[in-house]
Coordinates of C-alpha atoms in Angstrom, one line a residue:
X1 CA 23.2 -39.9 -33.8
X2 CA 19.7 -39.8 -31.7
X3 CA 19.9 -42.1 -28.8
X4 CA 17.7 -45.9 -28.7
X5 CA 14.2 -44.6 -28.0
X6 CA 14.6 -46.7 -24.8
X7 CA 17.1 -44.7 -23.7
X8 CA 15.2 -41.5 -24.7
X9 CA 12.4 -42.5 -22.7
X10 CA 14.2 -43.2 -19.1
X11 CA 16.5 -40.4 -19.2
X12 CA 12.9 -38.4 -19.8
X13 CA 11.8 -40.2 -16.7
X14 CA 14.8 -40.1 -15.0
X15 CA 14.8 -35.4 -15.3
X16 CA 11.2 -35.8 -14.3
X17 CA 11.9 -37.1 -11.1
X18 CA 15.2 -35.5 -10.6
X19 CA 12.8 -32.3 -11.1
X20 CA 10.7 -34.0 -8.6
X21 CA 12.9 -35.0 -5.8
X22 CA 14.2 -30.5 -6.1
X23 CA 10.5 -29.9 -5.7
X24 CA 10.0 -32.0 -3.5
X25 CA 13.1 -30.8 -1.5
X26 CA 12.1 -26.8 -1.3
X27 CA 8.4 -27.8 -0.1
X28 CA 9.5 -30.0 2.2
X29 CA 12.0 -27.1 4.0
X30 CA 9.0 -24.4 3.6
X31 CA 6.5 -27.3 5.1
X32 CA 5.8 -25.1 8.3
X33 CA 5.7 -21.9 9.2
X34 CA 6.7 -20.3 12.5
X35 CA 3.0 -19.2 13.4
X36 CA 1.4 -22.3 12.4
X37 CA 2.4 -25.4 14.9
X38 CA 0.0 -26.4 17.7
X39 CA 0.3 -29.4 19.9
X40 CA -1.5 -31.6 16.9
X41 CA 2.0 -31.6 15.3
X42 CA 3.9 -33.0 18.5
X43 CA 6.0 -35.8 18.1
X44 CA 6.8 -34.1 14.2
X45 CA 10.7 -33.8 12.7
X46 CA 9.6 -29.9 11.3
X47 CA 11.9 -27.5 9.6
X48 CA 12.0 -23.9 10.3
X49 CA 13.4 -20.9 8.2
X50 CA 13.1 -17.4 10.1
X51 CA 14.7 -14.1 12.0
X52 CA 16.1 -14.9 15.6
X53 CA 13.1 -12.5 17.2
X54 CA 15.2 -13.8 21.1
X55 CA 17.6 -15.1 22.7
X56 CA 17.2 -16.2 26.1
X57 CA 19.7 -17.4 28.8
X58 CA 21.5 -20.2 26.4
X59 CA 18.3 -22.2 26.6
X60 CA 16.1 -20.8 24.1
X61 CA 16.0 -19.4 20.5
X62 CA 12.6 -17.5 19.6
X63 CA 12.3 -18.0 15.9
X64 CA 10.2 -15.6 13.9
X65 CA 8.3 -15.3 10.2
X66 CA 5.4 -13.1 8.4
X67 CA 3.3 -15.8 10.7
X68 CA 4.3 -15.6 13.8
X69 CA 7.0 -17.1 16.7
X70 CA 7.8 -20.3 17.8
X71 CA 10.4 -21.2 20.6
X72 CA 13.1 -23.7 20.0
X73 CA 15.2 -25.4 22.7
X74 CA 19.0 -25.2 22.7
X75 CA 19.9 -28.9 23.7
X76 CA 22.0 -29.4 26.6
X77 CA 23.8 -32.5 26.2
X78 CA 27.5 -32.4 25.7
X79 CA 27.1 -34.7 22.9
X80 CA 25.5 -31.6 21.0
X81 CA 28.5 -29.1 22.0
X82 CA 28.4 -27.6 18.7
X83 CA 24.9 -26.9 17.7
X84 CA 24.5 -25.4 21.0
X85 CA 28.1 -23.3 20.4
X86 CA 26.2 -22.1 16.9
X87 CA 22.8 -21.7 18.6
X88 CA 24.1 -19.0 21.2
X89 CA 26.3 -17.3 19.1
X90 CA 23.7 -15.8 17.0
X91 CA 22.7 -12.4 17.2
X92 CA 19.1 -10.6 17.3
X93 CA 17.5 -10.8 13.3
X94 CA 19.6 -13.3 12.3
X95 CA 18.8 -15.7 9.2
X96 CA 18.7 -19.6 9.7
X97 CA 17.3 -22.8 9.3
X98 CA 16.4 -25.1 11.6
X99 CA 15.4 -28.4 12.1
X100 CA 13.7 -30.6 14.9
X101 CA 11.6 -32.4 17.2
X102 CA 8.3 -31.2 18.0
X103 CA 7.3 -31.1 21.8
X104 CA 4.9 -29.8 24.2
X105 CA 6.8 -27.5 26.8
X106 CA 6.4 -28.6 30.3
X107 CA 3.9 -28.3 32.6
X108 CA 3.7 -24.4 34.0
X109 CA 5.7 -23.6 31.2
X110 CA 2.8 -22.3 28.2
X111 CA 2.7 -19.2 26.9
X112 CA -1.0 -18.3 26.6
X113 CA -0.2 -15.0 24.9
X114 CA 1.9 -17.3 21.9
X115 CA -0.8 -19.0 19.6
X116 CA 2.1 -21.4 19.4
X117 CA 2.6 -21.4 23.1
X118 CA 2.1 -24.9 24.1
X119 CA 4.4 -26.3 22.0
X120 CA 8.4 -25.8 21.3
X121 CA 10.8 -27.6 18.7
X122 CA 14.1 -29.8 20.2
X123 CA 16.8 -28.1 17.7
X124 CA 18.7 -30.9 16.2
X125 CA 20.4 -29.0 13.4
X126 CA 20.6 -25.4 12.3
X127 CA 22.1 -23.4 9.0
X128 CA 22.8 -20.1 9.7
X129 CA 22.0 -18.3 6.7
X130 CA 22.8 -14.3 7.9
X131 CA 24.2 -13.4 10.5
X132 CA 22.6 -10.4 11.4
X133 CA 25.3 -6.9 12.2
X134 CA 24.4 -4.4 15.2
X135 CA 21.2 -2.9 13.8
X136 CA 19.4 1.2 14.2
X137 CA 16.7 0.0 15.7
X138 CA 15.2 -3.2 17.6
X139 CA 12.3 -5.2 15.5
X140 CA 9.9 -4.9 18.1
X141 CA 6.7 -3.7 17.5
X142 CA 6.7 -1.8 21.3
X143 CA 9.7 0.1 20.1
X144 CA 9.1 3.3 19.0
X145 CA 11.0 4.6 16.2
X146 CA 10.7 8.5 14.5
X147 CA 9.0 8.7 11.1
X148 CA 12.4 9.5 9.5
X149 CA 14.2 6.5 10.9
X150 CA 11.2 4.3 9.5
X151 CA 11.6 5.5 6.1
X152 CA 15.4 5.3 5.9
X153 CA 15.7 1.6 7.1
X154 CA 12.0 0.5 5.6
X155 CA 13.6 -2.7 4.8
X156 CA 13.7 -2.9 8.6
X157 CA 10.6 -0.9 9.5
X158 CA 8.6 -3.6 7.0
X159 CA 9.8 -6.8 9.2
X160 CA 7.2 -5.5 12.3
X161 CA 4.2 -7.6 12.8
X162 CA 1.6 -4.4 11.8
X163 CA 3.5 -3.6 8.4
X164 CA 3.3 -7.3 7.7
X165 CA -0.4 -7.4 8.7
X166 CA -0.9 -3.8 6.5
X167 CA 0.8 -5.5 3.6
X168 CA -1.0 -8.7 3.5
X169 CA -3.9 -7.1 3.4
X170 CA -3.3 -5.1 0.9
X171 CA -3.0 -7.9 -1.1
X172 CA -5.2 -10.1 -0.5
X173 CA -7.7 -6.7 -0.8
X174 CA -6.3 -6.3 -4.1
X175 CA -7.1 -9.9 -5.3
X176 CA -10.4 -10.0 -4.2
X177 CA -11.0 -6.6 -6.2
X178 CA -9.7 -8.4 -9.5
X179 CA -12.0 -11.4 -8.5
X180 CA -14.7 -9.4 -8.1
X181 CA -14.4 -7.1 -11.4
X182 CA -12.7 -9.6 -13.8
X183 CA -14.7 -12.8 -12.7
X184 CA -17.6 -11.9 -11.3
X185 CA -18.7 -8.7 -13.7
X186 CA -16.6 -9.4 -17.0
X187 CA -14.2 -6.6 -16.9
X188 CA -11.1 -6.7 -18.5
X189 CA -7.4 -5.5 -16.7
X190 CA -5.3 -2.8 -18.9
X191 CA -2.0 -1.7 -18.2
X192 CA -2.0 2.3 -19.7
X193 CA 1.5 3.7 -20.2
X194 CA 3.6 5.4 -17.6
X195 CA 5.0 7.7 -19.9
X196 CA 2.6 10.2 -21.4
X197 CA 2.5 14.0 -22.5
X198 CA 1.5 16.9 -20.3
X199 CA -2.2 17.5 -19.6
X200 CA -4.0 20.5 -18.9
X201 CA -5.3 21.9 -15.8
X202 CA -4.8 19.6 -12.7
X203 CA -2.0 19.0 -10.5
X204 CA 1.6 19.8 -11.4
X205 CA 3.2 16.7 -13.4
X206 CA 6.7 14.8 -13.5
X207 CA 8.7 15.6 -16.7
X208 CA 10.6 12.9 -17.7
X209 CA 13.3 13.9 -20.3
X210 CA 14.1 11.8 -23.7
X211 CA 16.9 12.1 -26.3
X212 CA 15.4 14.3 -28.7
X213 CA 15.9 18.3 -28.3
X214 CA 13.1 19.7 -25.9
X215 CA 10.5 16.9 -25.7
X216 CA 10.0 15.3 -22.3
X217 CA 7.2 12.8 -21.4
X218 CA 4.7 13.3 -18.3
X219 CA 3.8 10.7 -16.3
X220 CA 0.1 10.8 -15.9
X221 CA -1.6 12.0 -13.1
X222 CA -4.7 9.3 -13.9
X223 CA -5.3 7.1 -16.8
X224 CA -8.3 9.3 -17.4
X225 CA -7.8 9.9 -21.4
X226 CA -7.0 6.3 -21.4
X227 CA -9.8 4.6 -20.0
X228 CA -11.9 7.3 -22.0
X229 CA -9.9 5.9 -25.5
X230 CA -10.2 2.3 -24.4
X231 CA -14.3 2.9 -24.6
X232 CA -14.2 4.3 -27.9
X233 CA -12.0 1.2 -28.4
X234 CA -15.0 -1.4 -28.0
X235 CA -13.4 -2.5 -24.2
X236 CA -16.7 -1.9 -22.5
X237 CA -15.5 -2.7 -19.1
X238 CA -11.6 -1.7 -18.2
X239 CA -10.0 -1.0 -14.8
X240 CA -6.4 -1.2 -13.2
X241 CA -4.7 -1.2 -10.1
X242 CA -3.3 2.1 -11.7
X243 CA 0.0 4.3 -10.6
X244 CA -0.1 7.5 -10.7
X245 CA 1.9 10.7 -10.1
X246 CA 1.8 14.1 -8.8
X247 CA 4.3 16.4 -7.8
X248 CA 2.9 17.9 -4.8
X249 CA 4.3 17.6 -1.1
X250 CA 3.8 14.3 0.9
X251 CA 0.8 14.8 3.7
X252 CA -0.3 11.7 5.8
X253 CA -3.4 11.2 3.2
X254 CA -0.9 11.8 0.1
X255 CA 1.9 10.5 -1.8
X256 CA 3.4 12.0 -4.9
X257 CA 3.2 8.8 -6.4
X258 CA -0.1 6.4 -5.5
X259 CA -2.3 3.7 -6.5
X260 CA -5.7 4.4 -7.6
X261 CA -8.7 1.2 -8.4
X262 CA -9.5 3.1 -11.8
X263 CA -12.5 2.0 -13.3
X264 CA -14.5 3.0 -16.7
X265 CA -17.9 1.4 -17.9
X266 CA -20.0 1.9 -22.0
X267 CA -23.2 2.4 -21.5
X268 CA -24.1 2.5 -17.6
X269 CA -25.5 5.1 -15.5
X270 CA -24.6 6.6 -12.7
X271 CA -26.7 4.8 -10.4
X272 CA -24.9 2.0 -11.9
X273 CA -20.8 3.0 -11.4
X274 CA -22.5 3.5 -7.6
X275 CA -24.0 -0.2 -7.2
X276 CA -20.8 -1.7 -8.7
X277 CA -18.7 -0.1 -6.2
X278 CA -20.7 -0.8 -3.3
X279 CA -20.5 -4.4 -4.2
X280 CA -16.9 -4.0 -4.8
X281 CA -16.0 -2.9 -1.4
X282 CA -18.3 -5.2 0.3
X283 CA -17.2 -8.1 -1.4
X284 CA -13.0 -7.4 -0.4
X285 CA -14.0 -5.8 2.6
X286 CA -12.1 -7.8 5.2
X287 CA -14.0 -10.2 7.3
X288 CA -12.7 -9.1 10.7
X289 CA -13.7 -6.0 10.4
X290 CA -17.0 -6.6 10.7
X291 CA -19.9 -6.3 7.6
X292 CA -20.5 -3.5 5.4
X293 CA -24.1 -2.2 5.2
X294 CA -25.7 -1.3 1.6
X295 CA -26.7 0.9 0.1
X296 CA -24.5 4.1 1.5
X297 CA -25.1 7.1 2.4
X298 CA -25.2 9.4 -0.2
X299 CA -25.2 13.6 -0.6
X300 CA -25.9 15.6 -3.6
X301 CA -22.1 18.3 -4.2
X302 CA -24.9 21.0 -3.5
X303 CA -26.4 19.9 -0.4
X304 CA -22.4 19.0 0.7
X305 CA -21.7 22.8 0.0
X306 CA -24.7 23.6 1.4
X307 CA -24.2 22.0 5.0
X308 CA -20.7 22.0 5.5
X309 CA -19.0 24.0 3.5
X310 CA -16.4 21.0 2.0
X311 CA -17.1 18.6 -1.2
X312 CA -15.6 15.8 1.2
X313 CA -17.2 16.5 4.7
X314 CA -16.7 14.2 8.0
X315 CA -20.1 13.9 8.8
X316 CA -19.7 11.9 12.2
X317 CA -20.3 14.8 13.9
X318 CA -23.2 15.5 12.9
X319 CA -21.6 20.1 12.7
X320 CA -23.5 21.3 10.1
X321 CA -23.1 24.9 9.0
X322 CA -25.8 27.6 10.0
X323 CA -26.8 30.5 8.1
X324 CA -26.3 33.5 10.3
X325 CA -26.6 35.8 7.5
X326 CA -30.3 37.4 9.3
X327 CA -28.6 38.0 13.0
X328 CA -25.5 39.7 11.0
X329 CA -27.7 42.2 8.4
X330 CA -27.2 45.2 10.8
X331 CA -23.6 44.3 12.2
X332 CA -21.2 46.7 12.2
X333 CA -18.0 44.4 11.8
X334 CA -16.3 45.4 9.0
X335 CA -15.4 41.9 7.0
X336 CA -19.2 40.4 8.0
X337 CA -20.8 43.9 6.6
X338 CA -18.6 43.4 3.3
X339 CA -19.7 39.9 3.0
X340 CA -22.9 40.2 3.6
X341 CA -23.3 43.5 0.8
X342 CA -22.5 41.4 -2.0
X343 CA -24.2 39.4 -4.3
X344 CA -25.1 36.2 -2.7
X345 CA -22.6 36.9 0.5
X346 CA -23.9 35.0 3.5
X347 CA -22.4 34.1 7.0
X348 CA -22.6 30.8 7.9
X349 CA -21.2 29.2 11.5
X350 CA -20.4 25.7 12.7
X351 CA -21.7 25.0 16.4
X352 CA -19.1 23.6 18.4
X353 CA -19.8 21.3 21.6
X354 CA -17.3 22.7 24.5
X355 CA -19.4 21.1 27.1
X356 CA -20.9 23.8 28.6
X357 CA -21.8 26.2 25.8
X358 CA -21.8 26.5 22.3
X359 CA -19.0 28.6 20.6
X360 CA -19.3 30.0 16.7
X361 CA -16.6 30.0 14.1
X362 CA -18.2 32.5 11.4
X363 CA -17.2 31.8 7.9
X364 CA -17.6 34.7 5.5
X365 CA -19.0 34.2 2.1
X366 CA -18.7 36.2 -1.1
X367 CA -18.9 36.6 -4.8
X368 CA -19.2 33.0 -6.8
X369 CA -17.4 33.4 -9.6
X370 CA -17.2 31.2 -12.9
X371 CA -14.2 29.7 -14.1
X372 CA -13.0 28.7 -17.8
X373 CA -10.1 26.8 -18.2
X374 CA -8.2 27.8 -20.9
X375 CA -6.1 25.6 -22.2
X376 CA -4.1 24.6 -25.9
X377 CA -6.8 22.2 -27.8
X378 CA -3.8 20.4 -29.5
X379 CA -3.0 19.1 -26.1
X380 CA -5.7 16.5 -26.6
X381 CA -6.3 16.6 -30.2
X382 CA -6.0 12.6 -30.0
X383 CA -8.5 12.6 -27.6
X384 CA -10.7 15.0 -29.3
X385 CA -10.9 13.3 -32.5
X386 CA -11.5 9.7 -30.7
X387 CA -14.7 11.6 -29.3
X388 CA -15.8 12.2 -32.7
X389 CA -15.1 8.7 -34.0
X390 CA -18.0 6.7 -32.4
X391 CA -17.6 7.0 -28.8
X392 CA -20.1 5.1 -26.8
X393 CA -21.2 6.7 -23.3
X394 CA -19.8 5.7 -20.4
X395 CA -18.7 6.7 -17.1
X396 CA -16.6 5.9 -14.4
X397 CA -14.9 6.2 -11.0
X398 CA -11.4 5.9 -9.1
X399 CA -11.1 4.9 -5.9
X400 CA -7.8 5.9 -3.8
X401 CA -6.4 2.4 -3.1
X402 CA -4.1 3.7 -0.4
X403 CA -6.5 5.7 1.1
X404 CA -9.2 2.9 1.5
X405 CA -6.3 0.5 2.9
X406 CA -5.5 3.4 5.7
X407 CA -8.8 3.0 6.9
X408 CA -9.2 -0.9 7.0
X409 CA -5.9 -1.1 9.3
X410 CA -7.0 2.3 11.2
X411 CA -4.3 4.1 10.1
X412 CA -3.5 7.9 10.5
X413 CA -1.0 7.9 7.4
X414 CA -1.5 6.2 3.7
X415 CA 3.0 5.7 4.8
X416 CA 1.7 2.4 6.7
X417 CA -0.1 0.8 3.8
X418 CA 2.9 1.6 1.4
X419 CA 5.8 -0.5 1.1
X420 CA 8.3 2.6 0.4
X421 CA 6.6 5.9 0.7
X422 CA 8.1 9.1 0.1
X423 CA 9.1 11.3 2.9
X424 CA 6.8 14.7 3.2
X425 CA 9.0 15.8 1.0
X426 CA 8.7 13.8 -1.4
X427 CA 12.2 12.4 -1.2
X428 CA 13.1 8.8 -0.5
X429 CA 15.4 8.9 2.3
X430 CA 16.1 4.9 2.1
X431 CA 18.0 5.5 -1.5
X432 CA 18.1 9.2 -1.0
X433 CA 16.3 9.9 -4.6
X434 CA 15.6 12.2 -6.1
X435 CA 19.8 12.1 -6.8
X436 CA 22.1 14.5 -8.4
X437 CA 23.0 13.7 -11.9
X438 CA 26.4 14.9 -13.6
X439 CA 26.5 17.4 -16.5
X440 CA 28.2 14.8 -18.4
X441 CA 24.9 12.4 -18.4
X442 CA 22.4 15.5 -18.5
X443 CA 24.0 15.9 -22.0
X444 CA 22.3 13.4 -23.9
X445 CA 19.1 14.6 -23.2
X446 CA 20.1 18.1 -24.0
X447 CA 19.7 19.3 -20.6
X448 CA 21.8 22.0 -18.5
X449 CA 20.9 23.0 -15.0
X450 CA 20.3 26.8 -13.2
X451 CA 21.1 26.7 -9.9
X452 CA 18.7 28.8 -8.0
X453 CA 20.7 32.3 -6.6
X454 CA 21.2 32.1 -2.8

């Protein structure tokens, strides 16, 4: 039997503000954050969640969150015997909630160096949420801790103020991207798959195994044949905050598995995939770095060969290469006479300031040679037969998001703009993957292992 419609009606009321009043409960506790209160909020009752940062002498607490620190008072009075008792028996990192009175400290007593350093919070109650064990390593950022130590513990390395700063910007780099492509130019977002099948040439892949009798799946080293598929598809303007994987060896500039801005346009030029990503970096470009100038630079692969040697030169330094080739015709060193007798050998050198005088590093050149990749068609039969199906032209570009993100925060390693990098050797040493697997599970995918002979 349906309840009166009356009834029906408040009880919907009713669950709406029930619903409410929980709402209204969870924003009230998140209200303020450590990093935000200034002396405009004295006089305020203001709750606090966050990680002891300090303890100091029974009389204060330093509270801390992704926004910063604020100090809050340990009251005195005897009246207040156990809130003090719970107050100064936490530990370093650990978890509460607290709630108080907001108060300007007294005179003599600011901390210029704090943004929230005129002000403190009166505790009046506190939740501990964690108690926080005996930990590897302090959370301070002046504390320095070995690369291997960082990885294993990230969940710790992550809670410093710099990896906090690294991965807020990250995102907020990210979002203005999709603003930027989506709203602004009308592309469209596309999640490719991970799993894929091998593809030739390139970098060495991940097999990933299935359940059927020698077939394994790749993950992709791009969503090149992708993007290329979805513009035969009609989707004129794709990209994606894309993961991709290699299995190479970790270096401060690489990760075997990374994030790449992969972008693919019908129909444009390349003077066109260029002004889109100038406008793309300039317009999530972080402010406090300063403006971007347009248009870039730009060099030609030949005149980058031609000058320095490298399709990706550093050209702050202005060391370009000089042809030698003319001072070295009548040498009699061996290596620069066998150089120099073949077809199109040169010697080039790079002039190197050492204050006084000018040292050269001679670089031999030889025989050019040109390379065809020979490869199994059927590998991208798919691919081949889109191509012949009415494929528009188009072009496109991927930009290394971890890369770029290493040089917004000034960073010698892509490890400090990635939430849980891989070792150099490609291992996780938080979870220690890659893990051993027992013959009994390798069955199922029809696998057996050979140990390598010692």
């Amino acid at each position: 039997m349906n309840p009166p419609i009356i009834y029906q009606s408040l009880y919907d009321t009713l669950l709406e503000l029930v619903v409410y009043l929980i709402f209204l409960r969870y924003f009230l506790v998140f209200l303020h954050s450590c990093g935000e209160l200034r002396s405009d909020h004295v006089g305020e009752k203001v709750t606090l969640c966050g990680w002891v940062q300090y303890l100091r002498q029974e009389l204060f607490v330093i509270l801390r969150d992704f926004s910063g620190m604020t100090q809050v008072v340990i009251p005195q009075k005897e009246s207040a015997w156990h809130l003090k008792s719970t107050l100064c028996d936490l530990t370093v990192e650990s978890v509460i909630k607290v709630t108080g009175t907001v108060r300007c400290r007294p005179e003599g007593q600011e901390n210029k160096l704090m943004p929230t350093g005129e002000i403190e919070i009166l505790a009046e109650s506190v939740e501990v949420y964690n108690l926080c064990q005996k930990l590897p390593f302090e959370i301070k950022d002046f504390v320095k801790k070995s690369e291997a130590l960082r990885m294993q513990y990230r969940y710790l390395d992550l809670r410093s103020s710099q990896m906090q700063r690294n991965l807020r910007l990250r995102s907020q780099v990210v979002m203005k991207m999709r603003e930027f492509l989506c709203n602004m130019h009308g592309f469209v977002d596309i999640e490719t798959p991970t799993l894929f099948k091998r593809t030739p040439g390139g970098a060495k892949e991940f097999v990933v195994p299935s359940r059927e009798p020698g077939r394994f799946y790749c993950l992709p080293q791009s969503p090149q044949q992708f993007k290329q598929l979805l513009m035969v598809a009609g989707i004129d303007r794709y990209f994606q905050i894309a993961r991709c994987y290699r299995d190479e060896g970790s270096k401060p500039d690489r990760q075997p598995e990374f994030t790449q801005v992969d972008i693919e346009m019908s129909f444009v030029e390349q003077t066109g995939i260029m002004s889109l990503v100038e406008g793309l970096l300039q317009h999530s470009w972080p402010a406090e770095l300063g403006p971007i100038h347009l248009p870039f630079n730009t060099m030609t692969f030949e005149e980058a060969m031609r000058d320095y040697g490298v399709d990706k030169p550093d050209t702050r330094f202005a060391m370009k290469l000089i042809d030698l080739s003319d001072i070295f015709m009548s040498t009699d060193v061996p290596f620069l006479r066998s150089a120099l007798s073949q077809p199109g050998g040169y010697v080039q050198a790079i002039c190197v300031p050492s204050g006084i005088k000018y040292h050269l590093v001679s670089i031999s050149g030889a025989k050019s040679y040109n390379m065809v990749l020979q490869e199994d068609p059927t590998l991208l039969t798919h691919l081949l037969e889109a191509l012949d199906s009415g494929a528009p032209p188009h072009g496109g570009i991927a930009l290394g998001l971890d890369r770029l993100l290493s040089i917004m925060v000034a960073s010698q390693s892509i490890r400090d703009v990635i939430a849980f990098p891989k070792s150099f050797r490609g291992h996780d040493l938080m979870s220690s993957a890659p893990d051993l697997i027992s013959e009994e599970e390798l069955k199922s995918y029809h696998i057996s292992v050979i140990w390598p002979m010692e």
